[in-house]
Short mmCIF file of C-alpha atoms in Angstrom, two decimals:
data_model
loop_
_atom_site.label_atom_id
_atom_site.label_comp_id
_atom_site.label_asym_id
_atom_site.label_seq_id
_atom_site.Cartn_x
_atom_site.Cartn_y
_atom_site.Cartn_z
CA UNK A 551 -10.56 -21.41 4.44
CA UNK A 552 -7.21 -19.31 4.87
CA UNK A 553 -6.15 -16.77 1.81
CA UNK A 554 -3.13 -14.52 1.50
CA UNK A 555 -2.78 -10.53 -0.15
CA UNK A 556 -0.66 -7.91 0.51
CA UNK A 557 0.08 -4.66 -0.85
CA UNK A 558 -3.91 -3.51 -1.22
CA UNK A 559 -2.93 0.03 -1.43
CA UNK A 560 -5.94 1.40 -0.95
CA UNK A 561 -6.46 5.23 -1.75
CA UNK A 562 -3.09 5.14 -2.97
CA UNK A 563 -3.94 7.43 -5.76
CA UNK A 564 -0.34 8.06 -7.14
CA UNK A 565 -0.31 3.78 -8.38
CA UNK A 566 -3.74 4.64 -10.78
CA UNK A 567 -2.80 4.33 -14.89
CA UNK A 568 0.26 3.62 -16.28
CA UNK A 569 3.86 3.68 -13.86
CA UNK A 570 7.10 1.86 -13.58
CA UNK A 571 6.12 0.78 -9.84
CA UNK A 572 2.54 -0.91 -9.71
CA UNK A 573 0.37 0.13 -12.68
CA UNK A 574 -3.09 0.29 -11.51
CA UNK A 575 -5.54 0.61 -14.50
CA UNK A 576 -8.40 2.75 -12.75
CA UNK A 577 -9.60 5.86 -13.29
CA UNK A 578 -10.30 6.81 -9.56
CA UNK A 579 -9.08 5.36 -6.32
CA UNK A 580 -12.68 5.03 -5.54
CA UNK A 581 -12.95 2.25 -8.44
CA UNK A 582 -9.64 0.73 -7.55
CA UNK A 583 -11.41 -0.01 -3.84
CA UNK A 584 -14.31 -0.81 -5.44
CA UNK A 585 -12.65 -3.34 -7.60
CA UNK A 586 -10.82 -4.70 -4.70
CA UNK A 587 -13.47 -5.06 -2.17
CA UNK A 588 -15.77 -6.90 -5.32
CA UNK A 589 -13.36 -9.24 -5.97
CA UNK A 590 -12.61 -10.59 -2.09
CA UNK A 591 -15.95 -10.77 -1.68
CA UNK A 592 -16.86 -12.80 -4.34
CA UNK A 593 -14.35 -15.88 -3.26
CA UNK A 594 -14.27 -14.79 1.27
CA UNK A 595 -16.39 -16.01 3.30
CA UNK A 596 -17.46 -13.85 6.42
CA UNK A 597 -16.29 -17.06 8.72
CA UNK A 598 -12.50 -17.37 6.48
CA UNK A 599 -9.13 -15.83 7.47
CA UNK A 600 -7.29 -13.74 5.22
CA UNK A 601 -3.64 -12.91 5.95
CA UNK A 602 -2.87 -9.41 4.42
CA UNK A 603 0.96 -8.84 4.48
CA UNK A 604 1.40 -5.55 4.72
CA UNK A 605 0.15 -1.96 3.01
CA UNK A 606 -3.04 -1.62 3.66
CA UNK A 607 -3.72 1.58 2.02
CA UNK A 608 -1.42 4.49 1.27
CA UNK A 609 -2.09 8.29 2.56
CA UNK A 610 0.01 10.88 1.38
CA UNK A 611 -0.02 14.05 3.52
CA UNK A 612 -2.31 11.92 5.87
CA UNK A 613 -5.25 10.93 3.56
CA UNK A 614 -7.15 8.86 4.06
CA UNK A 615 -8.24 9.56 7.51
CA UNK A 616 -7.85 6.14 9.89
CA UNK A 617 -11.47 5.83 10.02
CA UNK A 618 -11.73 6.01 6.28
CA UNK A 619 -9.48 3.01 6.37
CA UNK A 620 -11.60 1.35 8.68
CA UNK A 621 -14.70 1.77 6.47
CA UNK A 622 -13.02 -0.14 3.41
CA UNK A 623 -11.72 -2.84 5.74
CA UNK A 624 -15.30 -2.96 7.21
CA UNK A 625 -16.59 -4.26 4.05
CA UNK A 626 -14.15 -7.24 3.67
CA UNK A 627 -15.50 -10.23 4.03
CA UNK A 628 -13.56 -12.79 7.00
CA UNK A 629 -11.43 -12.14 9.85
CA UNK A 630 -8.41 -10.24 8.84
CA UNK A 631 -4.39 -11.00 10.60
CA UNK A 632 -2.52 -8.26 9.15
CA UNK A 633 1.54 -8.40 9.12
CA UNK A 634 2.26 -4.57 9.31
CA UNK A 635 3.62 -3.18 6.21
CA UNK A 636 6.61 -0.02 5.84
CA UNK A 637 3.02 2.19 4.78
CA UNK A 638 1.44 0.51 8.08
CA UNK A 639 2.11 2.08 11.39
CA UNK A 640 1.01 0.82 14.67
CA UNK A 641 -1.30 3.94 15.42
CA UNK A 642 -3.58 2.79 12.36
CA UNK A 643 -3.72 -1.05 13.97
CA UNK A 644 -4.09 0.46 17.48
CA UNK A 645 -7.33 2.36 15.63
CA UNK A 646 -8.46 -0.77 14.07
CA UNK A 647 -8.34 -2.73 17.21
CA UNK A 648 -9.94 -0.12 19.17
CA UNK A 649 -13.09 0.32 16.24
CA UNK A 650 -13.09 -3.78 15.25
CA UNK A 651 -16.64 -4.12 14.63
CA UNK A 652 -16.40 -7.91 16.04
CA UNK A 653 -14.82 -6.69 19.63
CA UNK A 654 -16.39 -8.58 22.46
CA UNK A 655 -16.78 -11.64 19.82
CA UNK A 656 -15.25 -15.04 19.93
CA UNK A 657 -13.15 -14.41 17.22
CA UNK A 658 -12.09 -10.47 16.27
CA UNK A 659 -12.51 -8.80 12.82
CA UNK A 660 -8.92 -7.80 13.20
CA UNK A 661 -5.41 -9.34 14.30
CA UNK A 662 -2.19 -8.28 14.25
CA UNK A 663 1.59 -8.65 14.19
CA UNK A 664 4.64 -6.32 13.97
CA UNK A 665 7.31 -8.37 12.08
CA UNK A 666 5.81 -11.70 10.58
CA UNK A 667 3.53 -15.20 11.59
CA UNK A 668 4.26 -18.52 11.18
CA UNK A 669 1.70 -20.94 9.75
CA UNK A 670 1.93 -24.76 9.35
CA UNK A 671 -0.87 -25.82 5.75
CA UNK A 672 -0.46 -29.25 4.22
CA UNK A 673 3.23 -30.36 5.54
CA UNK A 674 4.37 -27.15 4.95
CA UNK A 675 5.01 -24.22 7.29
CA UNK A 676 4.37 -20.94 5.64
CA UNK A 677 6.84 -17.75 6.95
CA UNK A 678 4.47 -14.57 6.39
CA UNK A 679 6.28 -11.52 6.11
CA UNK A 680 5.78 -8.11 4.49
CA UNK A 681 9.20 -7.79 3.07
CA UNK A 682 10.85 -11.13 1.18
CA UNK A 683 13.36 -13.19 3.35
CA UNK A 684 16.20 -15.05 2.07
CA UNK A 685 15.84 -18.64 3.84
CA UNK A 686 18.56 -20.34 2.44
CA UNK A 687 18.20 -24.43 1.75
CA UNK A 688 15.18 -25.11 3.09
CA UNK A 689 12.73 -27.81 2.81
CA UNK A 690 8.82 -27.97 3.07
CA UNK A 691 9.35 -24.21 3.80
CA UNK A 692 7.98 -21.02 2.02
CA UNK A 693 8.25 -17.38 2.73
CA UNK A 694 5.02 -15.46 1.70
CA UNK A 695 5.44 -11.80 1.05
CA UNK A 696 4.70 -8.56 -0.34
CA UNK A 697 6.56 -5.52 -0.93
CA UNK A 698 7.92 -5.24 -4.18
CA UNK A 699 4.36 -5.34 -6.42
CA UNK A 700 5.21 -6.59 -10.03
CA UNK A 701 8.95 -7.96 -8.83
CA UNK A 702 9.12 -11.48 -8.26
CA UNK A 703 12.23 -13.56 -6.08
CA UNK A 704 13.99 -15.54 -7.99
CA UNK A 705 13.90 -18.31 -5.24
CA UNK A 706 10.26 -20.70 -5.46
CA UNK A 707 9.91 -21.05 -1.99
CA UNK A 708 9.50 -17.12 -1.93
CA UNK A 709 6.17 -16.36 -2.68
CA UNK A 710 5.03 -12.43 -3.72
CA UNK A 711 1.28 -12.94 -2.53
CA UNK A 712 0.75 -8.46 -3.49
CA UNK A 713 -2.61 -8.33 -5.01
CA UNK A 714 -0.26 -6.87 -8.32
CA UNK A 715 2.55 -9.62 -8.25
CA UNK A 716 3.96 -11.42 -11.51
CA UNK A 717 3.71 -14.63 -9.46
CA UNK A 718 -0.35 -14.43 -10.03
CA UNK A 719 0.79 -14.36 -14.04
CA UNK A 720 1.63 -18.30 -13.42
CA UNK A 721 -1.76 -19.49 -12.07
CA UNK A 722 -3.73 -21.42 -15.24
CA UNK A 723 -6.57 -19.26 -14.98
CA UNK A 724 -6.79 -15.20 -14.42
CA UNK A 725 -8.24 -13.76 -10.86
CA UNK A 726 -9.71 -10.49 -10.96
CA UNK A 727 -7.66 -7.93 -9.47
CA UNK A 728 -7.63 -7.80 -5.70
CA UNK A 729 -8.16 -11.64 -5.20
CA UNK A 730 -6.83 -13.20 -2.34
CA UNK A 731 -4.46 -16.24 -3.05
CA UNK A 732 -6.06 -19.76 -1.52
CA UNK A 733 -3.94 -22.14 -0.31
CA UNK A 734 -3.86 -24.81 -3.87
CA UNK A 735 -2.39 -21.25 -5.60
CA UNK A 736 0.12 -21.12 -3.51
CA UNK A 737 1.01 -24.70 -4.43
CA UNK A 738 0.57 -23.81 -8.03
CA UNK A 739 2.23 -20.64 -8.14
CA UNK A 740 5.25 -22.33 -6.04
CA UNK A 741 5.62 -25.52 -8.20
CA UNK A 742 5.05 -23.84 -11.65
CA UNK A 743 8.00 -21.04 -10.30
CA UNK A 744 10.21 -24.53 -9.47
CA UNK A 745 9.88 -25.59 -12.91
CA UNK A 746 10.77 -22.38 -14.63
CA UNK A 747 13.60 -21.67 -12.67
CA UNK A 748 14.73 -25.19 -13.06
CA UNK A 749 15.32 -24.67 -16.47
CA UNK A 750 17.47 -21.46 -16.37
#
């Protein structure tokens, strides 16, 4: 199976309680990654892919450390192809790639890519970037993002996939924080955002 997140944030202590930006209702970043981590395990498998599109944690005045990073990502279930992030930098992906705890393996715990990937899913090809892109007319063509948390696009082919984006408010039932998005969400989220904004 393939899922999609962005925007995990993790240690980001300055998003915990109540804020205009991404309201995170935790009392510790310690519970926020706790939450996090609980919820992609329970629906990733250790054999899945999970795209995470962009800002993988956040470390003001340079905390956490890179291998404290590494120990949160360690305990995420699948094979993870990150799309770097404006909070990612490629020293932190040069550490992961250096530490992945499936080097050597057929198939790395990490991947990455500087700008965006390009992904084909049920007639559909799927632009994954961290910041939305305006595609114009297109058809059979979405752009899944992250970037600007509880904002959505008002365009249904662009998808905020942020593990705090209003998009997830459309899906008929309610995933616990820090879900990855599968593949039928994406379809749900992308049809249900057709309808509304068909009607405006």
């Amino acid at each position: 199976m393939q899922y999609f997140t962005a925007d995990t944030h993790f240690f980001h202590k300055q998003l915990l309680g109540q804020n205009d930006f991404a309201p995170r209702p935790f009392e510790s970043v310690a519970a926020m990654n706790r939450a996090i981590i609980t919820a992609w395990n329970e629906r990733v498998l250790p054999h899945d892919v999970v795209y995470h599109l962009g800002d993988i944690a956040m470390c003001p005045g340079n905390y956490p450390s890179q291998a404290e990073i590494l120990g949160v990502l360690s305990q995420l279930n699948g094979h993870l192809v990150f799309i770097k992030g404006n909070h990612d930098s490629r020293a932190l992906f040069k550490y992961l790639a250096k530490h992945d705890p499936l080097a050597g393996k057929q198939h790395p715990k990490f991947q990455f890519h500087d700008v965006g990937a390009l992904i084909k899913m049920n007639h559909f090809q799927f632009f994954m970037t961290h910041y939305p892109l305006l595609l114009g007319i297109t058809s059979q063509t979405m752009n899944l993002h992250g970037h600007i948390h509880h904002s959505s696009v008002p365009i249904a082919e662009n998808i905020n996939v942020g593990i705090d984006a209003p998009e997830r408010e459309l899906l008929a039932h309610k995933l616990p924080f820090g879900t990855p998005l599968a593949e039928a969400e994406l379809f749900e989220i992308y049809h249900k955002k057709q309808a509304l904004l068909a009607k405006k």
